[in-house]
């Protein structure tokens, strides 16, 4: 029969149980080690999640900024084209459906000049003069039909078809781009972002804003616009 041993009473006080300091310290150490491991694991997982969230937010932010800038560039181009159409229709009351075709002629004319001379500014100037000359000829023809909206529409629509076919026959149907001037080549770093955006596209946005401001001044701050 097993007999349990009871610690003897000391002369200084009541009975005291056995106290194994090494065993208690070992268990406490293991507990602390496990607790720190869990904390370290939790901190590591939290750091990974934070890094993933930050990287995704930066990626989403850059993507949103890129979409915004591309939209502003396209809007600037559309504004530069549509402002002329609305100005002609608002002041002269002429529905010029050949407006886009005239822009097309000016662009391909500038492309031919740049390929020949390599000068972007000369190409832009001569392309604008070429488009302006075609516009003057079309305006002189439209003066003969003043007041007949249906004939004006049919004439300008037919001119658009002729211009498009001539451009296709002369320059082909392969999309081409004008090389920007040297000071607008390359890209710039956008502040607060990791994106690089072309300088030429930012210049298009700035040009559209400047054109809009000048048109507003012309229409609302000059005698010509008040007529």
XYZ file of N, CA and C in Angstrom:
681
model
N 0.846 -1.186 0.000
C 0.000 0.000 0.000
C 0.881 1.234 0.000
N 0.535 2.154 -0.934
C 1.348 3.356 -1.066
C 0.989 4.342 0.019
N 2.008 4.868 0.628
C 1.810 5.837 1.702
C 2.356 7.175 1.260
N 1.506 8.193 1.354
C 1.937 9.536 0.969
C 2.745 10.144 2.081
N 3.705 10.901 1.684
C 4.560 11.557 2.665
C 4.069 12.954 2.898
N 4.024 13.332 4.115
C 3.576 14.668 4.496
C 4.773 15.424 5.008
N 4.986 16.607 4.506
C 6.150 17.352 4.983
C 6.048 17.652 6.455
N 7.172 17.558 7.066
C 7.208 17.770 8.517
C 7.084 19.241 8.833
N 6.504 19.468 10.017
C 6.339 20.848 10.467
C 7.658 21.391 10.949
N 7.868 22.616 10.637
C 9.091 23.262 11.093
C 8.852 23.931 12.415
N 9.920 24.223 13.035
C 9.791 24.847 14.348
C 9.368 26.290 14.256
N 9.549 26.897 13.074
C 9.249 28.327 12.951
C 7.829 28.615 12.482
N 7.090 27.626 12.040
C 5.766 27.935 11.537
C 5.021 26.693 11.145
N 3.868 26.885 10.474
C 3.051 25.744 10.076
C 3.696 24.981 8.937
N 3.021 23.943 8.532
C 3.525 23.103 7.453
C 3.532 23.878 6.130
N 4.569 23.740 5.310
C 4.703 24.390 4.004
C 4.831 23.322 2.929
N 4.118 23.458 1.811
C 4.253 22.477 0.730
C 5.599 22.614 0.047
N 5.975 21.531 -0.643
C 7.228 21.576 -1.395
C 7.114 22.599 -2.531
N 8.121 23.414 -2.800
C 8.134 24.434 -3.850
C 9.315 24.165 -4.766
N 8.990 23.703 -6.009
C 10.028 23.398 -6.985
C 10.199 24.615 -7.888
N 11.148 25.463 -7.579
C 11.346 26.713 -8.318
C 11.754 26.451 -9.760
N 12.569 25.445 -9.990
C 13.028 25.152 -11.349
C 11.867 24.738 -12.242
N 10.949 23.903 -11.675
C 9.803 23.459 -12.465
C 8.883 24.622 -12.804
N 8.610 25.480 -11.832
C 7.737 26.637 -12.068
C 8.366 27.589 -13.076
N 9.642 27.836 -12.939
C 10.314 28.746 -13.866
C 10.340 28.182 -15.284
N 10.499 26.866 -15.385
C 10.476 26.251 -16.708
C 9.122 26.391 -17.376
N 8.054 26.138 -16.587
C 6.717 26.290 -17.168
C 6.432 27.751 -17.538
N 6.856 28.665 -16.657
C 6.642 30.078 -16.948
C 7.429 30.511 -18.186
N 8.639 29.991 -18.308
C 9.448 30.331 -19.479
C 8.805 29.814 -20.755
N 8.318 28.564 -20.681
C 7.650 28.021 -21.861
C 6.398 28.818 -22.204
N 5.665 29.235 -21.178
C 4.467 30.041 -21.418
C 4.816 31.377 -22.063
N 5.874 32.011 -21.508
C 6.281 33.284 -22.083
C 6.781 33.109 -23.511
N 7.495 32.016 -23.722
C 7.986 31.760 -25.069
C 6.827 31.553 -26.039
N 5.850 30.777 -25.632
C 4.689 30.561 -26.494
C 3.911 31.861 -26.703
N 3.765 32.657 -25.672
C 3.035 33.915 -25.790
C 3.753 34.878 -26.726
N 5.059 34.983 -26.585
C 5.823 35.860 -27.468
C 5.796 35.344 -28.902
N 5.813 34.026 -29.047
C 5.735 33.459 -30.391
C 4.404 33.799 -31.039
N 3.336 33.672 -30.221
C 2.030 34.031 -30.771
C 1.962 35.512 -31.111
N 2.536 36.329 -30.231
C 2.531 37.762 -30.513
C 3.364 38.086 -31.750
N 4.531 37.451 -31.833
C 5.380 37.686 -33.003
C 4.681 37.234 -34.282
N 4.010 36.084 -34.196
C 3.272 35.605 -35.361
C 2.147 36.568 -35.729
N 1.444 37.053 -34.699
C 0.375 38.013 -34.965
C 0.889 39.304 -35.571
N 2.023 39.790 -35.025
C 2.614 41.008 -35.573
C 3.067 40.789 -37.013
N 3.646 39.621 -37.290
C 4.085 39.328 -38.655
C 2.930 39.268 -39.630
N 1.849 38.595 -39.227
C 0.671 38.520 -40.099
C 0.075 39.904 -40.317
N 0.012 40.693 -39.227
C -0.522 42.051 -39.363
C 0.345 42.896 -40.287
N 1.673 42.727 -40.186
C 2.569 43.485 -41.064
C 2.382 43.082 -42.522
N 2.233 41.776 -42.765
C 2.006 41.324 -44.139
C 0.689 41.856 -44.694
N -0.354 41.811 -43.858
C -1.645 42.335 -44.304
C -1.574 43.837 -44.567
N -0.856 44.556 -43.698
C -0.718 46.000 -43.899
C 0.056 46.301 -45.178
N 1.134 45.536 -45.401
C 1.913 45.737 -46.627
C 1.070 45.439 -47.862
N 0.292 44.368 -47.798
C -0.567 44.015 -48.935
C -1.609 45.101 -49.185
N -2.208 45.605 -48.083
C -3.229 46.645 -48.238
C -2.632 47.923 -48.802
N -1.445 48.302 -48.298
C -0.810 49.528 -48.787
C -0.416 49.386 -50.249
N 0.174 48.222 -50.591
C 0.577 48.021 -51.984
C -0.624 48.019 -52.914
N -1.720 47.392 -52.464
C -2.918 47.380 -53.298
C -3.524 48.769 -53.413
N -3.519 49.513 -52.305
C -4.077 50.863 -52.366
C -3.246 51.753 -53.275
N -1.910 51.601 -53.225
C -1.053 52.375 -54.125
C -1.300 51.975 -55.572
N -1.437 50.648 -55.788
C -1.693 50.173 -57.148
C -3.032 50.682 -57.663
N -4.068 50.605 -56.817
C -5.384 51.092 -57.226
C -5.357 52.602 -57.422
N -4.630 53.306 -56.527
C -4.526 54.750 -56.682
C -3.819 55.139 -57.963
N -2.725 54.456 -58.296
C -2.013 54.734 -59.539
C -2.882 54.423 -60.749
N -3.607 53.320 -60.670
C -4.472 52.954 -61.794
C -5.581 53.982 -61.975
N -6.157 54.430 -60.871
C -7.215 55.440 -60.959
C -6.669 56.749 -61.506
N -5.469 57.125 -61.071
C -4.858 58.352 -61.576
C -4.555 58.245 -63.067
N -4.104 57.070 -63.500
C -3.820 56.869 -64.920
C -5.095 56.971 -65.752
N -6.168 56.351 -65.274
C -7.449 56.435 -65.990
C -7.943 57.876 -66.034
N -7.769 58.603 -64.921
C -8.202 60.000 -64.876
C -7.432 60.852 -65.881
N -6.116 60.689 -65.935
C -5.306 61.488 -66.856
C -5.598 61.132 -68.311
N -5.787 59.848 -68.588
C -6.150 59.459 -69.956
C -7.507 60.041 -70.346
N -8.440 60.047 -69.400
C -9.744 60.647 -69.678
C -9.648 62.141 -69.920
N -8.800 62.826 -69.143
C -8.618 64.265 -69.351
C -7.970 64.554 -70.702
N -7.021 63.704 -71.105
C -6.383 63.898 -72.410
C -7.387 63.729 -73.543
N -8.188 62.658 -73.471
C -9.208 62.448 -74.505
C -10.235 63.574 -74.496
N -10.631 64.016 -73.304
C -11.590 65.114 -73.217
C -11.015 66.400 -73.793
N -9.709 66.630 -73.571
C -9.077 67.814 -74.145
C -9.077 67.792 -75.665
N -8.786 66.622 -76.248
C -8.821 66.508 -77.710
C -10.231 66.725 -78.248
N -11.209 66.100 -77.596
C -12.594 66.272 -78.042
C -13.040 67.726 -77.903
N -12.590 68.375 -76.839
C -12.970 69.778 -76.648
C -12.371 70.660 -77.734
N -11.104 70.424 -78.076
C -10.470 71.237 -79.114
C -11.176 71.077 -80.455
N -11.659 69.875 -80.735
C -12.382 69.658 -81.985
C -13.807 70.200 -81.912
N -14.487 69.917 -80.812
C -15.897 70.303 -80.712
C -16.077 71.799 -80.526
N -15.086 72.476 -79.945
C -15.239 73.913 -79.726
C -15.359 74.655 -81.051
N -14.576 74.238 -82.052
C -14.697 74.865 -83.361
C -16.051 74.607 -83.997
N -16.541 73.379 -83.863
C -17.846 73.044 -84.438
C -18.961 73.859 -83.783
N -18.956 73.909 -82.457
C -20.012 74.648 -81.755
C -19.897 76.150 -81.998
N -18.665 76.644 -82.154
C -18.487 78.075 -82.412
C -19.042 78.447 -83.785
N -18.746 77.620 -84.788
C -19.264 77.888 -86.133
C -20.784 77.774 -86.156
N -21.305 76.761 -85.502
C -22.755 76.585 -85.501
C -23.447 77.683 -84.696
N -22.831 78.099 -83.591
C -23.463 79.113 -82.759
C -23.429 80.499 -83.362
N -22.337 80.835 -84.061
C -22.204 82.180 -84.617
C -22.716 82.273 -86.048
N -22.357 81.294 -86.881
C -22.732 81.357 -88.294
C -23.987 80.562 -88.605
N -24.467 79.760 -87.654
C -25.651 78.925 -87.866
C -25.472 77.997 -89.066
N -24.281 77.414 -89.168
C -23.974 76.475 -90.240
C -23.666 75.124 -89.615
N -24.383 74.103 -90.047
C -24.135 72.749 -89.559
C -23.025 72.138 -90.403
N -21.795 72.316 -89.955
C -20.632 71.880 -90.724
C -20.260 70.454 -90.312
N -20.810 69.481 -91.017
C -20.486 68.092 -90.725
C -19.126 67.678 -91.278
N -18.469 68.557 -92.018
C -17.124 68.279 -92.529
C -16.042 68.732 -91.561
N -16.436 69.123 -90.368
C -15.471 69.648 -89.403
C -14.400 68.606 -89.068
N -14.826 67.375 -88.805
C -13.865 66.320 -88.495
C -12.974 65.983 -89.674
N -13.526 66.003 -90.889
C -12.717 65.746 -92.076
C -11.649 66.803 -92.287
N -11.972 68.056 -91.965
C -10.978 69.128 -92.092
C -9.842 68.924 -91.093
N -10.179 68.521 -89.883
C -9.138 68.182 -88.909
C -8.271 67.034 -89.421
N -8.912 66.067 -90.045
C -8.176 64.923 -90.588
C -7.185 65.362 -91.660
N -7.620 66.242 -92.556
C -6.718 66.753 -93.586
C -5.550 67.528 -92.974
N -5.856 68.367 -91.992
C -4.788 69.123 -91.349
C -3.775 68.221 -90.661
N -4.255 67.164 -90.013
C -3.350 66.248 -89.329
C -2.445 65.496 -90.289
N -3.006 64.974 -91.372
C -2.174 64.240 -92.327
C -1.284 65.172 -93.136
N -1.743 66.400 -93.369
C -0.857 67.370 -94.004
C 0.342 67.681 -93.129
N 0.105 67.848 -91.827
C 1.213 68.074 -90.896
C 2.134 66.863 -90.834
N 1.570 65.671 -90.933
C 2.390 64.458 -90.924
C 3.326 64.417 -92.126
N 2.817 64.793 -93.292
C 3.654 64.798 -94.496
C 4.777 65.822 -94.377
N 4.461 66.999 -93.836
C 5.494 68.028 -93.680
C 6.559 67.574 -92.685
N 6.143 66.951 -91.604
C 7.130 66.499 -90.616
C 8.015 65.391 -91.170
N 7.434 64.495 -91.947
C 8.252 63.447 -92.554
C 9.254 64.017 -93.546
N 8.899 65.132 -94.181
C 9.791 65.732 -95.173
C 10.865 66.595 -94.530
N 10.460 67.428 -93.575
C 11.393 68.398 -92.989
C 11.918 67.982 -91.622
N 11.167 67.170 -90.892
C 11.559 66.810 -89.533
C 11.307 67.900 -88.516
N 10.625 68.970 -88.917
C 10.362 70.110 -88.036
C 8.914 70.040 -87.568
N 8.722 69.852 -86.260
C 7.369 69.714 -85.727
C 6.599 71.032 -85.793
N 7.252 72.134 -85.482
C 6.567 73.432 -85.478
C 6.145 73.837 -86.890
N 7.008 73.607 -87.862
C 6.640 73.901 -89.245
C 5.493 73.004 -89.695
N 5.527 71.747 -89.280
C 4.446 70.828 -89.642
C 3.123 71.272 -89.031
N 3.149 71.689 -87.764
C 1.916 72.149 -87.117
C 1.385 73.411 -87.785
N 2.278 74.328 -88.146
C 1.854 75.579 -88.785
C 1.255 75.323 -90.160
N 1.958 74.564 -90.998
C 1.458 74.309 -92.350
C 0.212 73.426 -92.331
N 0.138 72.498 -91.383
C -1.073 71.687 -91.267
C -2.279 72.529 -90.903
N -2.086 73.489 -89.986
C -3.184 74.382 -89.612
C -3.587 75.279 -90.781
N -2.597 75.785 -91.530
C -2.907 76.626 -92.692
C -3.631 75.824 -93.775
N -3.228 74.578 -93.955
C -3.885 73.724 -94.941
C -5.343 73.486 -94.564
N -5.578 73.151 -93.292
C -6.952 72.945 -92.832
C -7.753 74.242 -92.923
N -7.107 75.370 -92.601
C -7.800 76.649 -92.712
C -8.157 76.994 -94.145
N -7.264 76.679 -95.098
C -7.570 76.938 -96.500
C -8.749 76.122 -96.990
N -8.801 74.851 -96.604
C -9.945 74.016 -96.982
C -11.230 74.556 -96.352
N -11.129 75.050 -95.133
C -12.306 75.613 -94.461
C -12.813 76.852 -95.188
N -11.895 77.693 -95.658
C -12.307 78.902 -96.384
C -13.023 78.534 -97.680
N -12.478 77.560 -98.409
C -13.127 77.125 -99.651
C -14.520 76.577 -99.366
N -14.632 75.766 -98.325
C -15.937 75.209 -97.979
C -16.902 76.302 -97.531
N -16.398 77.298 -96.829
C -17.263 78.394 -96.384
C -17.787 79.203 -97.569
N -16.930 79.428 -98.569
C -17.375 80.168 -99.752
C -18.462 79.406 -100.504
N -18.348 78.086 -100.529
C -19.393 77.288 -101.170
C -20.674 77.326 -100.345
N -20.529 77.278 -99.034
C -21.713 77.290 -98.171
C -22.448 78.628 -98.225
N -21.758 79.688 -98.561
C -22.426 80.992 -98.665
C -23.474 80.990 -99.766
N -23.274 80.161 -100.777
C -24.255 80.073 -101.859
C -25.528 79.375 -101.412
N -25.429 78.627 -100.311
C -26.591 77.873 -99.816
C -27.097 78.427 -98.497
N -26.783 79.678 -98.210
C -27.138 80.259 -96.922
C -28.651 80.208 -96.704
N -29.036 79.664 -95.549
C -30.444 79.587 -95.197
C -31.090 78.258 -95.517
N -30.431 77.427 -96.303
C -30.990 76.114 -96.645
C -30.239 75.062 -95.823
N -30.785 74.737 -94.664
C -30.099 73.834 -93.752
C -29.909 72.438 -94.301
N -30.891 71.950 -95.063
C -30.788 70.597 -95.604
C -29.653 70.502 -96.618
N -29.545 71.485 -97.508
C -28.472 71.457 -98.497
C -27.102 71.639 -97.840
N -27.031 72.487 -96.827
C -25.769 72.649 -96.100
C -25.335 71.327 -95.470
N -26.293 70.644 -94.863
C -25.973 69.369 -94.228
C -25.518 68.336 -95.250
N -26.234 68.242 -96.362
C -25.871 67.264 -97.385
C -24.520 67.591 -98.014
N -24.243 68.889 -98.230
C -22.965 69.280 -98.824
C -21.797 68.945 -97.901
N -21.905 69.310 -96.642
C -20.802 69.052 -95.711
C -20.635 67.558 -95.440
N -21.746 66.813 -95.431
C -21.642 65.369 -95.263
C -20.946 64.732 -96.464
N -21.294 65.184 -97.671
C -20.609 64.679 -98.860
C -19.139 65.055 -98.867
N -18.813 66.274 -98.396
C -17.410 66.685 -98.320
C -16.637 65.799 -97.350
N -17.264 65.407 -96.263
C -16.608 64.516 -95.309
C -16.277 63.174 -95.940
N -17.213 62.622 -96.704
C -16.979 61.326 -97.356
C -15.850 61.434 -98.374
N -15.838 62.518 -99.147
C -14.781 62.713 -100.146
C -13.421 62.861 -99.467
N -13.363 63.659 -98.413
C -12.097 63.870 -97.701
C -11.583 62.556 -97.118
N -12.475 61.784 -96.495
C -12.058 60.516 -95.889
C -11.520 59.553 -96.941
N -12.173 59.482 -98.094
C -11.694 58.584 -99.152
C -10.359 59.053 -99.721
N -10.188 60.354 -99.875
C -8.925 60.874 -100.394
C -7.776 60.638 -99.413
N -8.047 60.817 -98.140
C -7.017 60.544 -97.131
C -6.646 59.071 -97.135
N -7.643 58.206 -97.245
C -7.379 56.768 -97.280
C -6.570 56.386 -98.514
N -6.872 57.008 -99.651
C -6.142 56.686 -100.880
C -4.726 57.252 -100.867
N -4.525 58.393 -100.213
C -3.215 59.055 -100.241
C -2.279 58.530 -99.161
N -2.769 58.432 -97.943
C -1.904 58.065 -96.817
C -2.126 56.639 -96.316
N -3.124 55.953 -96.828
C -3.372 54.590 -96.382
C -4.188 54.548 -95.099
N -4.530 53.343 -94.708
C -5.378 53.180 -93.528
C -4.643 52.765 -92.278
N -3.302 52.840 -92.281
C -2.525 52.453 -91.105
C -2.430 53.649 -90.159
N -2.837 53.505 -88.907
C -2.744 54.641 -87.962
C -1.289 55.053 -87.740
N -1.041 56.337 -87.777
C 0.296 56.888 -87.556
C 0.203 58.043 -86.571
N 1.331 58.393 -85.987
C 1.388 59.471 -85.004
C 2.433 60.493 -85.427
N 2.159 61.734 -85.079
C 3.165 62.780 -85.218
C 4.152 62.673 -84.064
N 5.429 62.747 -84.384
C 6.432 62.750 -83.321
C 6.388 64.091 -82.600
N 6.268 64.093 -81.284
C 6.211 65.370 -80.556
C 7.548 66.088 -80.603
N 7.562 67.387 -80.323
C 8.843 68.113 -80.280
C 9.735 67.586 -79.169
N 10.999 67.947 -79.250
C 11.990 67.372 -78.334
C 11.693 67.706 -76.874
N 11.182 68.915 -76.600
C 10.949 69.283 -75.206
C 9.693 68.629 -74.635
N 8.908 67.953 -75.478
C 7.729 67.242 -74.992
C 7.874 65.730 -75.103
N 9.060 65.260 -75.433
C 9.285 63.820 -75.479
C 9.597 63.299 -74.079
N 9.377 62.026 -73.891
C 9.652 61.418 -72.595
C 8.482 61.568 -71.640
N 8.736 61.189 -70.396
C 7.704 61.196 -69.363
C 8.228 61.903 -68.128
N 7.308 62.248 -67.248
C 7.669 62.892 -65.988
C 7.071 62.093 -64.838
N 7.706 62.208 -63.679
C 7.201 61.568 -62.470
C 6.049 62.388 -61.912
N 4.943 61.716 -61.644
C 3.798 62.393 -61.053
C 3.979 62.458 -59.542
N 3.799 63.620 -58.931
C 3.984 63.739 -57.474
C 3.018 62.837 -56.713
N 3.546 62.172 -55.682
C 2.725 61.301 -54.862
C 2.320 60.009 -55.524
N 3.001 59.640 -56.601
C 2.646 58.430 -57.321
C 3.911 57.801 -57.880
N 3.783 56.548 -58.286
C 4.902 55.847 -58.918
C 4.774 55.835 -60.435
N 3.828 56.597 -60.971
C 3.568 56.585 -62.400
C 4.500 57.529 -63.145
N 4.765 57.175 -64.388
C 5.417 58.049 -65.357
C 4.393 58.355 -66.446
N 4.162 59.648 -66.702
C 3.138 60.020 -67.677
C 3.777 60.861 -68.771
N 3.373 60.625 -70.049
C 3.996 61.361 -71.161
C 3.771 62.870 -71.052
N 4.812 63.619 -71.343
C 4.711 65.079 -71.297
C 3.743 65.603 -72.357
N 3.725 64.947 -73.514
C 2.898 65.442 -74.608
C 1.418 65.400 -74.243
N 1.000 64.365 -73.528
C -0.410 64.277 -73.142
C -0.773 65.350 -72.123
N 0.131 65.624 -71.207
C -0.121 66.714 -70.266
C -0.180 68.053 -70.988
N 0.628 68.210 -72.043
C 0.579 69.441 -72.828
C -0.761 69.578 -73.548
N -1.342 68.458 -73.978
C -2.662 68.504 -74.623
C -3.718 68.998 -73.640
N -3.662 68.502 -72.407
C -4.610 68.954 -71.386
C -4.439 70.447 -71.114
N -3.184 70.893 -70.996
C -2.929 72.316 -70.750
C -3.396 73.173 -71.925
N -3.184 72.699 -73.156
C -3.622 73.446 -74.335
C -5.143 73.544 -74.389
N -5.832 72.469 -74.026
C -7.298 72.504 -74.016
C -7.813 73.498 -72.975
N -7.187 73.522 -71.802
C -7.593 74.487 -70.777
C -7.338 75.920 -71.239
N -6.196 76.146 -71.889
C -5.888 77.485 -72.390
C -6.873 77.900 -73.480
N -7.201 76.972 -74.385
C -8.167 77.284 -75.440
C -9.543 77.591 -74.856
N -9.943 76.823 -73.847
C -11.226 77.093 -73.209
C -11.258 78.459 -72.546
N -10.153 78.834 -71.894
C -10.087 80.152 -71.263
C -10.146 81.270 -72.297
N -9.418 81.116 -73.397
C -9.429 82.145 -74.442
C -10.802 82.254 -75.103
N -11.469 81.132 -75.312
C -12.817 81.182 -75.884
C -13.794 81.867 -74.933
N -13.646 81.606 -73.637
C -14.520 82.262 -72.661
C -14.301 83.772 -72.667
N -13.041 84.190 -72.735
C -12.750 85.624 -72.800
C -13.314 86.225 -74.079
N -13.176 85.505 -75.202
C -13.676 86.012 -76.478
C -15.194 86.166 -76.471
N -15.893 85.202 -75.900
C -17.352 85.209 -75.970
C -18.003 86.106 -74.931
N -17.357 86.279 -73.777
C -18.020 86.982 -72.681
C -17.335 88.288 -72.278
N -16.137 88.546 -72.793
C -15.419 89.739 -72.365
C -15.044 90.664 -73.517
N -15.466 90.346 -74.730
C -15.157 91.197 -75.876
C -16.445 91.601 -76.584
N -16.355 92.652 -77.376
C -17.526 93.123 -78.114
C -17.941 92.128 -79.185
N -16.961 91.403 -79.749
C -17.292 90.402 -80.762
C -18.176 89.302 -80.189
N -17.876 88.884 -78.974
C -18.683 87.842 -78.367
C -20.054 88.317 -77.929
N -20.205 89.610 -77.695
C -21.489 90.144 -77.254
C -22.457 90.403 -78.408
N -21.960 90.291 -79.648
C -22.832 90.564 -80.790
C -23.936 89.523 -80.912
